[in-house]
PDB file of C-alpha atoms and ligand atoms in Angstrom:
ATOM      1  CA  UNK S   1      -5.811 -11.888  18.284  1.00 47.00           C
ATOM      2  CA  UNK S   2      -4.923 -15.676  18.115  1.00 41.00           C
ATOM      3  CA  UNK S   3      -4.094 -17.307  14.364  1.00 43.00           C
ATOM      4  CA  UNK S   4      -4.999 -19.909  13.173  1.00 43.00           C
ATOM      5  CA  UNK S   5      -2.346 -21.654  10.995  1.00 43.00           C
ATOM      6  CA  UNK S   6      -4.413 -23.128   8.215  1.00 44.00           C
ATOM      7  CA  UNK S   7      -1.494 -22.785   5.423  1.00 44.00           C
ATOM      8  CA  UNK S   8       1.283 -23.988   8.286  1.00 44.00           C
ATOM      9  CA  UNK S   9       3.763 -25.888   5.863  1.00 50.00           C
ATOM     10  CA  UNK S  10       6.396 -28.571   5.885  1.00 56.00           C
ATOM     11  CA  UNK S  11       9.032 -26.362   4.253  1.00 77.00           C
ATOM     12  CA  UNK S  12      10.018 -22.334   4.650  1.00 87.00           C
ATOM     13  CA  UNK S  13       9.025 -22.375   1.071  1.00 90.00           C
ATOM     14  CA  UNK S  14       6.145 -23.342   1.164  1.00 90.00           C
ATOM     15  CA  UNK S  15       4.961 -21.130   4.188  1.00 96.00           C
ATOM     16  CA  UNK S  16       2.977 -18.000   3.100  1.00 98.00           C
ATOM     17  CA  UNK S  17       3.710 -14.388   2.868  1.00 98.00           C
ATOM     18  CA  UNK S  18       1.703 -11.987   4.904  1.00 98.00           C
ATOM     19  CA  UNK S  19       0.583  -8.618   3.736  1.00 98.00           C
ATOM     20  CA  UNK S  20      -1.322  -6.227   5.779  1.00 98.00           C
ATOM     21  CA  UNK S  21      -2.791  -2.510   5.301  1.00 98.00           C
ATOM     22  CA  UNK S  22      -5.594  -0.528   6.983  1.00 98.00           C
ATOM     23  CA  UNK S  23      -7.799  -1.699   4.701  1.00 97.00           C
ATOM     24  CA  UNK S  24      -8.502  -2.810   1.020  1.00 97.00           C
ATOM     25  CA  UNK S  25      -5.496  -0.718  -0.267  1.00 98.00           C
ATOM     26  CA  UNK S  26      -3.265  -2.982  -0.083  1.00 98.00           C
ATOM     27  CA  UNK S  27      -5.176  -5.154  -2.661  1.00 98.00           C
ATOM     28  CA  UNK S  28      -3.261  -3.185  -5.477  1.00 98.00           C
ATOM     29  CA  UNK S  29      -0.295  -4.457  -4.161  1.00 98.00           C
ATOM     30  CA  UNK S  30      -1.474  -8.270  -3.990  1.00 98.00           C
ATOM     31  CA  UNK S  31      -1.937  -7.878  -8.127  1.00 96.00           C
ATOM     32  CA  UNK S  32       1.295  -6.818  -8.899  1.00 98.00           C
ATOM     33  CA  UNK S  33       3.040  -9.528  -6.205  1.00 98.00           C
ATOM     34  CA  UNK S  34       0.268 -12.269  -7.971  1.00 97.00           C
ATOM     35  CA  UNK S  35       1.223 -11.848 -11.058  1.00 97.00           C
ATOM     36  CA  UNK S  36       4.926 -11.756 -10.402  1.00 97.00           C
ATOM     37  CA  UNK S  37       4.876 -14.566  -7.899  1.00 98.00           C
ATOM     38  CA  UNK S  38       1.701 -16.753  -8.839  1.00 97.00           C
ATOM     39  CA  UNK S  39       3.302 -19.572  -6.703  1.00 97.00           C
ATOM     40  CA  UNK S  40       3.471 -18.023  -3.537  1.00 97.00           C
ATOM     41  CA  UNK S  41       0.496 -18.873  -0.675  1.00 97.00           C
ATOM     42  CA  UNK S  42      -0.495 -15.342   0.250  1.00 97.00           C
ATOM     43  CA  UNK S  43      -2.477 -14.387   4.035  1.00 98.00           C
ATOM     44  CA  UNK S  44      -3.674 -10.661   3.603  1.00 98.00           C
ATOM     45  CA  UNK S  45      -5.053  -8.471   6.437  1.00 98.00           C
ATOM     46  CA  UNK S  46      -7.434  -6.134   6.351  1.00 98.00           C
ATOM     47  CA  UNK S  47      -7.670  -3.679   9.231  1.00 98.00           C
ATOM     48  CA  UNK S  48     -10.874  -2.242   7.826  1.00 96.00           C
ATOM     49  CA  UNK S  49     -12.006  -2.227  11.545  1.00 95.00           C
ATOM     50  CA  UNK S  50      -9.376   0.559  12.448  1.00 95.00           C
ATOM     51  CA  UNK S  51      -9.097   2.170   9.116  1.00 95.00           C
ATOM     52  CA  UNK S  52      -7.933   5.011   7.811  1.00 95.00           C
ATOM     53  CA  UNK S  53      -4.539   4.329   9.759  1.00 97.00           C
ATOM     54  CA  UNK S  54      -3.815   8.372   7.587  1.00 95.00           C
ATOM     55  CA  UNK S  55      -5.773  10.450  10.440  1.00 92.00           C
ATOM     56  CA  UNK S  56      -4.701   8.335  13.845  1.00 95.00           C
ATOM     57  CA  UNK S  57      -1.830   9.110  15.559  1.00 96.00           C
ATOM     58  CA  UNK S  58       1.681   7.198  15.290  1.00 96.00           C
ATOM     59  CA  UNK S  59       1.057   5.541  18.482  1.00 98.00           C
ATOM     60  CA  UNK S  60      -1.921   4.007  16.823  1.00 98.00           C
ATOM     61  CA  UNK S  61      -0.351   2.930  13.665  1.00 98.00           C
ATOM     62  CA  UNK S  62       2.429   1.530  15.227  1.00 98.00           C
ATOM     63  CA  UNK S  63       0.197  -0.739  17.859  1.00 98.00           C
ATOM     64  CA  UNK S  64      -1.860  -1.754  15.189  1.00 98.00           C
ATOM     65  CA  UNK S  65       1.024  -2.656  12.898  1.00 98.00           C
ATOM     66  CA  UNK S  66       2.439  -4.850  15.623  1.00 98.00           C
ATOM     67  CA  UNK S  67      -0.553  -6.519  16.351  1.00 98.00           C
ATOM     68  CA  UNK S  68      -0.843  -7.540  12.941  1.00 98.00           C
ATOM     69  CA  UNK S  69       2.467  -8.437  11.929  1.00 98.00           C
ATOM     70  CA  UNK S  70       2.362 -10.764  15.081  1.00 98.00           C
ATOM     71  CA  UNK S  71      -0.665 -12.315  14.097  1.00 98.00           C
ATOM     72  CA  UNK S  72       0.563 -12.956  10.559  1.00 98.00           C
ATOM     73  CA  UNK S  73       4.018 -14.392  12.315  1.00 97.00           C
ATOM     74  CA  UNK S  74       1.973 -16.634  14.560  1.00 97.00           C
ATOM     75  CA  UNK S  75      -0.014 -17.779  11.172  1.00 97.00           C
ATOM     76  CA  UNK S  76       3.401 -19.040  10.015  1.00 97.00           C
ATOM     77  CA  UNK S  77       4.615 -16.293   7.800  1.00 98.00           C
ATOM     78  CA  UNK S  78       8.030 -16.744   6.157  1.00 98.00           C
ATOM     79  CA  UNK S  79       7.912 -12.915   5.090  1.00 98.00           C
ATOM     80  CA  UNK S  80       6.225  -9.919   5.093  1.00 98.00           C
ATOM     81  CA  UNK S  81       4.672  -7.489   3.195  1.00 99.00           C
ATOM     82  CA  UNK S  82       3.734  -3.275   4.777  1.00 98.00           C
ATOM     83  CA  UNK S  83       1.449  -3.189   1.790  1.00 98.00           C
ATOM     84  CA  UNK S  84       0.895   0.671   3.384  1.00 98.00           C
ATOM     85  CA  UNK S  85       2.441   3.803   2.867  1.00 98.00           C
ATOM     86  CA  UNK S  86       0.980   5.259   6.861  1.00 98.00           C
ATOM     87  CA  UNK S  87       1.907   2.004   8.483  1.00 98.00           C
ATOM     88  CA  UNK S  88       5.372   1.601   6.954  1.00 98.00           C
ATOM     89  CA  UNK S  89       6.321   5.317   7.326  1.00 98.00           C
ATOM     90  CA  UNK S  90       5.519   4.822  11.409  1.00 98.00           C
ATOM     91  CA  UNK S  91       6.133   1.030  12.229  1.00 98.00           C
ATOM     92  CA  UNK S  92       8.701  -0.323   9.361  1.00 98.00           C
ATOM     93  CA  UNK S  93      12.097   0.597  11.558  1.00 98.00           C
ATOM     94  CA  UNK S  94      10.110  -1.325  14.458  1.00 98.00           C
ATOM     95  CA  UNK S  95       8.819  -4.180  12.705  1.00 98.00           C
ATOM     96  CA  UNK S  96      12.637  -4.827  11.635  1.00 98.00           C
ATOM     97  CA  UNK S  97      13.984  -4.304  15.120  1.00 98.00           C
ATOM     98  CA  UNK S  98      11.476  -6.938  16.415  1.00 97.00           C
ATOM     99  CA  UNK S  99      12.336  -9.741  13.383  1.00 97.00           C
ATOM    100  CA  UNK S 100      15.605  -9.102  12.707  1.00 97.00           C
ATOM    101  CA  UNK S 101      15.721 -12.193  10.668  1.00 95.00           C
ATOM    102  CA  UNK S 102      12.419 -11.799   9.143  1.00 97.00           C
ATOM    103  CA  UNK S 103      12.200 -10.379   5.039  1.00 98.00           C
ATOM    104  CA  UNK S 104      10.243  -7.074   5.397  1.00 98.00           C
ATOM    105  CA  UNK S 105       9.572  -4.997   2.573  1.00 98.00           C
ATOM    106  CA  UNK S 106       7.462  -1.480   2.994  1.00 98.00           C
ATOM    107  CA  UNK S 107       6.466   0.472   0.917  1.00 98.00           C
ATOM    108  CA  UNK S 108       6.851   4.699   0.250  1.00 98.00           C
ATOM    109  CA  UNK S 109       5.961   7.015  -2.198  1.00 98.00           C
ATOM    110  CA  UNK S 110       7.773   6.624  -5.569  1.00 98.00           C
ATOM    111  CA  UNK S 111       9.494   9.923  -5.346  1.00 98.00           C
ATOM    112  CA  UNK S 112      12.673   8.876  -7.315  1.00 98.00           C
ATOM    113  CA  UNK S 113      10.715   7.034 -10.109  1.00 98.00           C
ATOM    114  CA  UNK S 114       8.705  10.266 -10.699  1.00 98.00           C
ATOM    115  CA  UNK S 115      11.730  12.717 -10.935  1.00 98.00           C
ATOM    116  CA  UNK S 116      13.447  10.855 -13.639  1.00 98.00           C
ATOM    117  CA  UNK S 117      10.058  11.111 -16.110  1.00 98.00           C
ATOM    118  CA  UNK S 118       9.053  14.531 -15.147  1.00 98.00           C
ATOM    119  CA  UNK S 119       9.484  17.352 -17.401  1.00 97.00           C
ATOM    120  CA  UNK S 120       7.953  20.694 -15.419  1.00 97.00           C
ATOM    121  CA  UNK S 121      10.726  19.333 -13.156  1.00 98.00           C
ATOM    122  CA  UNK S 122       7.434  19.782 -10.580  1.00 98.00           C
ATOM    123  CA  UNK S 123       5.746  16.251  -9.045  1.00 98.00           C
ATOM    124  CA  UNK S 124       2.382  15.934  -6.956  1.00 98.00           C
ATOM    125  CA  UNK S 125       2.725  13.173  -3.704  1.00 99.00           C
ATOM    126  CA  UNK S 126      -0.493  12.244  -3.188  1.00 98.00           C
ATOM    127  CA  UNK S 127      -0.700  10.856   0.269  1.00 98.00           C
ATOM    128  CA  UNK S 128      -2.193  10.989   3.566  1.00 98.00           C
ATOM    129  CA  UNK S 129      -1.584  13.338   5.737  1.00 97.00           C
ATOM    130  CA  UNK S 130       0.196  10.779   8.492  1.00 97.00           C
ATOM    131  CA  UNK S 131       2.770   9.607   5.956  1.00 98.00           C
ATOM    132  CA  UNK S 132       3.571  13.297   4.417  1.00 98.00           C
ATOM    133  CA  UNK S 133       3.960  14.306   8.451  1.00 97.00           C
ATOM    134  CA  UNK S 134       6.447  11.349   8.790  1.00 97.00           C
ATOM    135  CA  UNK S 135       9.622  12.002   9.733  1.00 97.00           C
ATOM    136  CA  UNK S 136      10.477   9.059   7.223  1.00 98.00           C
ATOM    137  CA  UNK S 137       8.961  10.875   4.215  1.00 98.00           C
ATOM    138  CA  UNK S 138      10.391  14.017   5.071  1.00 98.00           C
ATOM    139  CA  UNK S 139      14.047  12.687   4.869  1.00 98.00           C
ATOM    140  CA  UNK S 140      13.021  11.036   1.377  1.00 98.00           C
ATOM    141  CA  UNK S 141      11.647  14.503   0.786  1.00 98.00           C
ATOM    142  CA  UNK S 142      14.825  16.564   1.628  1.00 98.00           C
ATOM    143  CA  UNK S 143      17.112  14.062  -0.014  1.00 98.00           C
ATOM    144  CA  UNK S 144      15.242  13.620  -3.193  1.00 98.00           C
ATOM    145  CA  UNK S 145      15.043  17.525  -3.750  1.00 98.00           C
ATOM    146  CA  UNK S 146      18.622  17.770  -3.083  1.00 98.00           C
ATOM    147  CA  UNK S 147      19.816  15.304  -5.309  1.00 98.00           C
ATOM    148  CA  UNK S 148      17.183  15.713  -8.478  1.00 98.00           C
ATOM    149  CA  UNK S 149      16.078  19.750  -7.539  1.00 98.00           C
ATOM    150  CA  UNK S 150      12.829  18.630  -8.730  1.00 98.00           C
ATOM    151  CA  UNK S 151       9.821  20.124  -6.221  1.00 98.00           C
ATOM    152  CA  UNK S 152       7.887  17.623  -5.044  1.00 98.00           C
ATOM    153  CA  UNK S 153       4.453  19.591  -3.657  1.00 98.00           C
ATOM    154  CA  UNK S 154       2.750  17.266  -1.299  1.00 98.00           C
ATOM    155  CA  UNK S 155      -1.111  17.182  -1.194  1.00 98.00           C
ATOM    156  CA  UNK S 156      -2.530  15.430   2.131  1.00 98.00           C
ATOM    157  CA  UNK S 157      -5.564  13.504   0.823  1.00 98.00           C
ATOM    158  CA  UNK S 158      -8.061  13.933   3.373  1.00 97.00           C
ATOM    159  CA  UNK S 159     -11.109  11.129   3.612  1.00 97.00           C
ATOM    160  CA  UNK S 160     -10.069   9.754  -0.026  1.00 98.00           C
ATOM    161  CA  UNK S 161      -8.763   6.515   1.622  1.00 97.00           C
ATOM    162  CA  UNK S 162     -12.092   6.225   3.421  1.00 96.00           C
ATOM    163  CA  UNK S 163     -14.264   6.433   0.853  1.00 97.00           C
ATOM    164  CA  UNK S 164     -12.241   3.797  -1.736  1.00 96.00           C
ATOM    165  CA  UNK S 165     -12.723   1.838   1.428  1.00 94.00           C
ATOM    166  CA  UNK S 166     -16.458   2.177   0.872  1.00 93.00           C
ATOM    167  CA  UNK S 167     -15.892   1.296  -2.622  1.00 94.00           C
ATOM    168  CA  UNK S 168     -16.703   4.486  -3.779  1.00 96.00           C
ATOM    169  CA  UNK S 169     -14.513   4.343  -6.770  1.00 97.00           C
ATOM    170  CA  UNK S 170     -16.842   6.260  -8.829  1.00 96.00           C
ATOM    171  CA  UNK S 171     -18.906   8.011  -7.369  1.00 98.00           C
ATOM    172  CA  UNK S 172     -19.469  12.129  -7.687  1.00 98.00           C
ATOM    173  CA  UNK S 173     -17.767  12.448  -4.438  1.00 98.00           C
ATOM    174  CA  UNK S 174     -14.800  10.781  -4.662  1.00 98.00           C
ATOM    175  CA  UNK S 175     -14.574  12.891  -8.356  1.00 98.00           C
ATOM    176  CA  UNK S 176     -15.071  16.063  -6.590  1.00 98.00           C
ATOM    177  CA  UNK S 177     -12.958  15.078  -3.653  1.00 98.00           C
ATOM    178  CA  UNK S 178     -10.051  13.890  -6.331  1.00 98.00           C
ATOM    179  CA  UNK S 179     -10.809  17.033  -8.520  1.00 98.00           C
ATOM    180  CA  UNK S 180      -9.801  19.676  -5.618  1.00 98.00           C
ATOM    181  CA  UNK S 181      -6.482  17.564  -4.573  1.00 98.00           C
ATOM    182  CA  UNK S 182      -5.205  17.029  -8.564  1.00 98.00           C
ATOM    183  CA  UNK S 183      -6.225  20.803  -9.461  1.00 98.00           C
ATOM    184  CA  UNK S 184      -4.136  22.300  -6.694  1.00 98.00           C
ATOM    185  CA  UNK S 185      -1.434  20.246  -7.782  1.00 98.00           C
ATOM    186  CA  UNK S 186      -1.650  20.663 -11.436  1.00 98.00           C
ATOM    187  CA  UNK S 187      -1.881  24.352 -10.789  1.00 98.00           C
ATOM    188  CA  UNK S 188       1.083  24.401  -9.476  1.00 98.00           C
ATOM    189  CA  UNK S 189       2.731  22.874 -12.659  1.00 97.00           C
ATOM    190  CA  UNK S 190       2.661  19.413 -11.777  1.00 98.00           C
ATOM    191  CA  UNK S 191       2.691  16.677 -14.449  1.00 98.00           C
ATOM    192  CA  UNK S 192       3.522  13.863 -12.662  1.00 98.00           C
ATOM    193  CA  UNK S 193       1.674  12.372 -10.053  1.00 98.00           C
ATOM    194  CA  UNK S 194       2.978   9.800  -6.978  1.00 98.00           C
ATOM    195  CA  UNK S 195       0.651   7.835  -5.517  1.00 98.00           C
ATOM    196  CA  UNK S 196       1.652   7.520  -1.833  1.00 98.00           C
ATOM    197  CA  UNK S 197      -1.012   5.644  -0.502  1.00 98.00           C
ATOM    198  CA  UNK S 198      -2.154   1.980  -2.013  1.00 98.00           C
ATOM    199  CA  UNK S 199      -5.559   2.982  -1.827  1.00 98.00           C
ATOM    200  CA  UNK S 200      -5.601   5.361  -4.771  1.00 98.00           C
ATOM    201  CA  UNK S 201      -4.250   3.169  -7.811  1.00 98.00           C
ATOM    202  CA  UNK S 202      -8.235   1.913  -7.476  1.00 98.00           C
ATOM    203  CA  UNK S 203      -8.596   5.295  -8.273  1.00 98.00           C
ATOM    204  CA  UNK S 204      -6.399   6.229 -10.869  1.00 98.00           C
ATOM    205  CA  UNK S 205      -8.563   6.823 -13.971  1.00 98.00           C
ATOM    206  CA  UNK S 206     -10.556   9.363 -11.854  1.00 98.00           C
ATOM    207  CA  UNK S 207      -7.167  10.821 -11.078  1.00 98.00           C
ATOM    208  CA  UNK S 208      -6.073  11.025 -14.708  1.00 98.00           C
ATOM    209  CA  UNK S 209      -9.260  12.780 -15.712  1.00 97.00           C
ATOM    210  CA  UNK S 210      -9.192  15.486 -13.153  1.00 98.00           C
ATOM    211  CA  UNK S 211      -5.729  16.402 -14.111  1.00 98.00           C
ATOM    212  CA  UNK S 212      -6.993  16.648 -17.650  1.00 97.00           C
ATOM    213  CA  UNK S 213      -9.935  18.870 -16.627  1.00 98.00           C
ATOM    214  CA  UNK S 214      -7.717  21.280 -14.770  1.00 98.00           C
ATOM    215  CA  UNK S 215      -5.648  21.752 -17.187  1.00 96.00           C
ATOM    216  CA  UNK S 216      -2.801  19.294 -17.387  1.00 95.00           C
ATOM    217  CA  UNK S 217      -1.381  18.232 -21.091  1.00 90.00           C
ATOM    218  CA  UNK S 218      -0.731  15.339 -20.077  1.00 92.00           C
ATOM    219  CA  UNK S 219       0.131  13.229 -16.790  1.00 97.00           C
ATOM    220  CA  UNK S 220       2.487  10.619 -15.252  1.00 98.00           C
ATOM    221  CA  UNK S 221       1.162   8.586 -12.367  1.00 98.00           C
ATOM    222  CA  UNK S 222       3.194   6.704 -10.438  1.00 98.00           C
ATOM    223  CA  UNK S 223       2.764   3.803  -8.166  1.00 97.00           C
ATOM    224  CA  UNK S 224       5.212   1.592  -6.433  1.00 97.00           C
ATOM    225  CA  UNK S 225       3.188  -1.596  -5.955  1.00 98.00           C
ATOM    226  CA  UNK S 226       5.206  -3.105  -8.499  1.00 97.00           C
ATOM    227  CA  UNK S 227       8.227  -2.100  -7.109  1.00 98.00           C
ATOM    228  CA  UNK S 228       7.044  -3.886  -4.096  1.00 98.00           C
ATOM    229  CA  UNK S 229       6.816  -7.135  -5.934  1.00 98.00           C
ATOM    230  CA  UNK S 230      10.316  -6.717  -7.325  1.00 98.00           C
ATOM    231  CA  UNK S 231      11.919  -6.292  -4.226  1.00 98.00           C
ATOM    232  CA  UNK S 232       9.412  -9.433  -2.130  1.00 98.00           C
ATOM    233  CA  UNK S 233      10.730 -12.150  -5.620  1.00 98.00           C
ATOM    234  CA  UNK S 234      14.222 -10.259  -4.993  1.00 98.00           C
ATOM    235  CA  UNK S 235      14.619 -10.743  -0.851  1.00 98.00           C
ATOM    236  CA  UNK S 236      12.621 -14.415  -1.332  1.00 98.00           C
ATOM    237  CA  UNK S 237      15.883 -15.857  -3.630  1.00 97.00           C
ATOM    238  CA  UNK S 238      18.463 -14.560  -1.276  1.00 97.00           C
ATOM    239  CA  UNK S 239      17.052 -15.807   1.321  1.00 96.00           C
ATOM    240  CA  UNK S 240      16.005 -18.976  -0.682  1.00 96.00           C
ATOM    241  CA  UNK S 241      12.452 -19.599   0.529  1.00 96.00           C
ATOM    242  CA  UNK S 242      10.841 -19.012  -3.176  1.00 97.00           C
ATOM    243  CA  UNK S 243       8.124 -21.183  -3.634  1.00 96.00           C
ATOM    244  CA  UNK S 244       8.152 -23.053  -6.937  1.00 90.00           C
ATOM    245  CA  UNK S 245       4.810 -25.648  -6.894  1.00 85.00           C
ATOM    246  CA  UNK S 246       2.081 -25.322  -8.033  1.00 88.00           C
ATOM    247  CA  UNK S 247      -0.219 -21.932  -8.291  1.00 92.00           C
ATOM    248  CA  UNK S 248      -0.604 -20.255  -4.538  1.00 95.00           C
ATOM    249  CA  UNK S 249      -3.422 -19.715  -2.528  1.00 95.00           C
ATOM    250  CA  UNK S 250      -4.481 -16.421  -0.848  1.00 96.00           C
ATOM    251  CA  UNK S 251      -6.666 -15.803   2.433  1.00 96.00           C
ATOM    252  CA  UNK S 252      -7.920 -12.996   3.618  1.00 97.00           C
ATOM    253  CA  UNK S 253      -8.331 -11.576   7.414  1.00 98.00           C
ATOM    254  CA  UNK S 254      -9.673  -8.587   8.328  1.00 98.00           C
ATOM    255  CA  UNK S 255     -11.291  -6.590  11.481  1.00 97.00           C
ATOM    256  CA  UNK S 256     -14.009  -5.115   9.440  1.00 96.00           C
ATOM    257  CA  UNK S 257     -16.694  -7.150   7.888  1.00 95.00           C
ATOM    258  CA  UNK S 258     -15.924 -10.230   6.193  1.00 97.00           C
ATOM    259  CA  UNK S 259     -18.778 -10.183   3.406  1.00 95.00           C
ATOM    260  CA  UNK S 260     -17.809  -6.695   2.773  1.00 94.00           C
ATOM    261  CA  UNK S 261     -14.278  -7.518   1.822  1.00 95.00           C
ATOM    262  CA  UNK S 262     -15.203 -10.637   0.249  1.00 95.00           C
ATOM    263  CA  UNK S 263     -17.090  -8.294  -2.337  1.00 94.00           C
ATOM    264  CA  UNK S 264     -13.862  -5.941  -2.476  1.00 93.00           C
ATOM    265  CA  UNK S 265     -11.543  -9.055  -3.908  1.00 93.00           C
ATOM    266  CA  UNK S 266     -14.529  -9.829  -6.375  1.00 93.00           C
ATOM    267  CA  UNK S 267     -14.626  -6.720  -7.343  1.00 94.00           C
ATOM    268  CA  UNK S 268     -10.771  -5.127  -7.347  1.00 94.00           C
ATOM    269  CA  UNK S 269      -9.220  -8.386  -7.710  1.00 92.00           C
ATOM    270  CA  UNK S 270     -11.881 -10.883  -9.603  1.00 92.00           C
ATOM    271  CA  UNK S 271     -10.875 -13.044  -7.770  1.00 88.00           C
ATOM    272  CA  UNK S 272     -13.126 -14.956  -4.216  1.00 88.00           C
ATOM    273  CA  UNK S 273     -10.764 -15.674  -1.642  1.00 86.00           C
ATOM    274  CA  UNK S 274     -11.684 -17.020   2.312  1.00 91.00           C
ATOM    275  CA  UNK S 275     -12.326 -14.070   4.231  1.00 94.00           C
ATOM    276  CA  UNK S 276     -12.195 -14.764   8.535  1.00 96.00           C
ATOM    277  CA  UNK S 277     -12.916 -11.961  10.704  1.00 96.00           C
ATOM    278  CA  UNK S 278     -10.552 -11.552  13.814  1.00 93.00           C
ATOM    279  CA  UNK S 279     -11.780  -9.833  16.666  1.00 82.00           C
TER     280      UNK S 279
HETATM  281  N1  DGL W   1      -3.489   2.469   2.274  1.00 65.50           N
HETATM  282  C1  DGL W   1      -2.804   3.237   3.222  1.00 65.50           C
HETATM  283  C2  DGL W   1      -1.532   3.864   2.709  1.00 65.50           C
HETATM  284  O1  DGL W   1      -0.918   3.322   1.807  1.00 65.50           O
HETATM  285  C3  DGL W   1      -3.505   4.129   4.178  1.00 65.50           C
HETATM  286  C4  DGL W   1      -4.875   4.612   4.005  1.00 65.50           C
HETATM  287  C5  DGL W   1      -5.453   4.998   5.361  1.00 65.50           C
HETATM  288  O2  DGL W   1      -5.756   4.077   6.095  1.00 65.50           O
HETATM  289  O3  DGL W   1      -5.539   6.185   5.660  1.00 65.50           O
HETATM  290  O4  DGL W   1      -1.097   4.846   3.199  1.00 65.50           O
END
């Protein structure tokens, strides 16, 4: 992959920050970091062409991750955003080792958030099954029971990723799909629900409904893609390479099919935003 440095600016400020995923999921990360940091210049990649990163192996997500994060460097980057649960659980540590001086922020399923609203003391991760197998999220795991004893029960979400991806959002099987992953959960007391992977906030309404159907009173869903833009504003002041102009700009990359994700930010983001494909 070669960049090309079309937002290359004069000062660290005013250089963009770079957020990848495997796909589109990391689109419900970009609204919460828009609309806390509408100034910033934002270059998002979309490895739809390699996607779901949740099935491959950690070999894979970790090449891929690299890859990226040194095309988004070479694009002039001041920071950068692991707007994926998978990739961060297997590449974050790395990423950090290889830009020590670089402001990385990951993300991981909001297991702490959900086990100070919970009340059956019982919370659902929703995730894929690459970032439950982690040895990252298991140590989040272990500690969080210890130091809550709330049971988190984790539910691998097989091929839900993949067909948000397709933009099936709505469509009878993505609700069946959702419906067997919230029921076992809810059945086993559940009323609070992480989202581990930035795919499914697109899918959250779907979510909330199949809890209701099997059952559930009512439901807590959690997603950290705010937290995410909390902690980008928080490590952009320290480091004092805010930008404070006029409103930002955001490009898109991706591996997959330009057109495709072109009608994803329309769509998910209302938004149209330059989409390049990168072979
Ligand atoms: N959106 C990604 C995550 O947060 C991964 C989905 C996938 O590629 O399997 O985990």
């Amino acid at each position: 992959m070669t960049a090309t440095a079309s937002l290359a600016a004069s000062t660290p400020a005013g250089q963009p920050v770079g957020i990848f995923d495997s796909g589109i999921g990391g689109l419900s990360v970009v609204r919460h970091i828009r609309a806390q940091l509408p100034q910033e210049n934002l270059l998002y990649f979309a490895d739809s062409g390699f996607a779901p990163y949740g099935d491959k192996t950690d070999k894979f997500v970790i090449e891929r991750s690299l890859a990226i994060a040194d095309f988004l460097l070479a694009a002039g980057c001041k920071a950068l955003v692991i707007a994926c649960n998978t990739a961060t659980a297997s590449a974050v540590h790395l990423l950090r080792e290889r830009y020590p001086q670089l402001p990385i922020v990951g993300i991981e399923p909001g297991l702490k958030p959900a086990a100070a609203v919970t009340r059956t003391r019982t919370v659902g991760v929703m995730a894929t099954d690459r970032t439950l197998s982690s040895p990252k999220f298991q140590l989040l795991h272990q500690q969080l029971t210890l130091s809550t004893g709330v049971r988190f029960v984790t539910q691998a979400c097989s091929g839900l990723a993949d067909l948000i991806e397709e933009g099936e959002l709505e469509s009878e099987k993505t609700v069946a799909l959702v419906q067997r992953y919230v029921s076992a959960l809810v059945a086993e007391r559940a009323d609070t629900l992480v989202l581990g992977c930035t795919h499914y906030p697109f899918v959250q309404s779907v979510i909330e409904s199949a809890a209701r159907k099997a059952g559930a009173d009512s439901i807590h869903v959690v997603d950290t893609g705010i937290a995410v833009a909390r902690q980008l504003t928080r490590l952009l002041d320290h480091n004092g390479i805010r930008r404070d102009e006029a409103e930002g700009t955001l490009e898109a990359f991706t591996s997959g099919d330009a057109a495709a994700l072109s009608r994803r930010f329309d769509r998910l983001l209302h938004i149209s935003s330059p989409v390049r494909e990168i072979v």
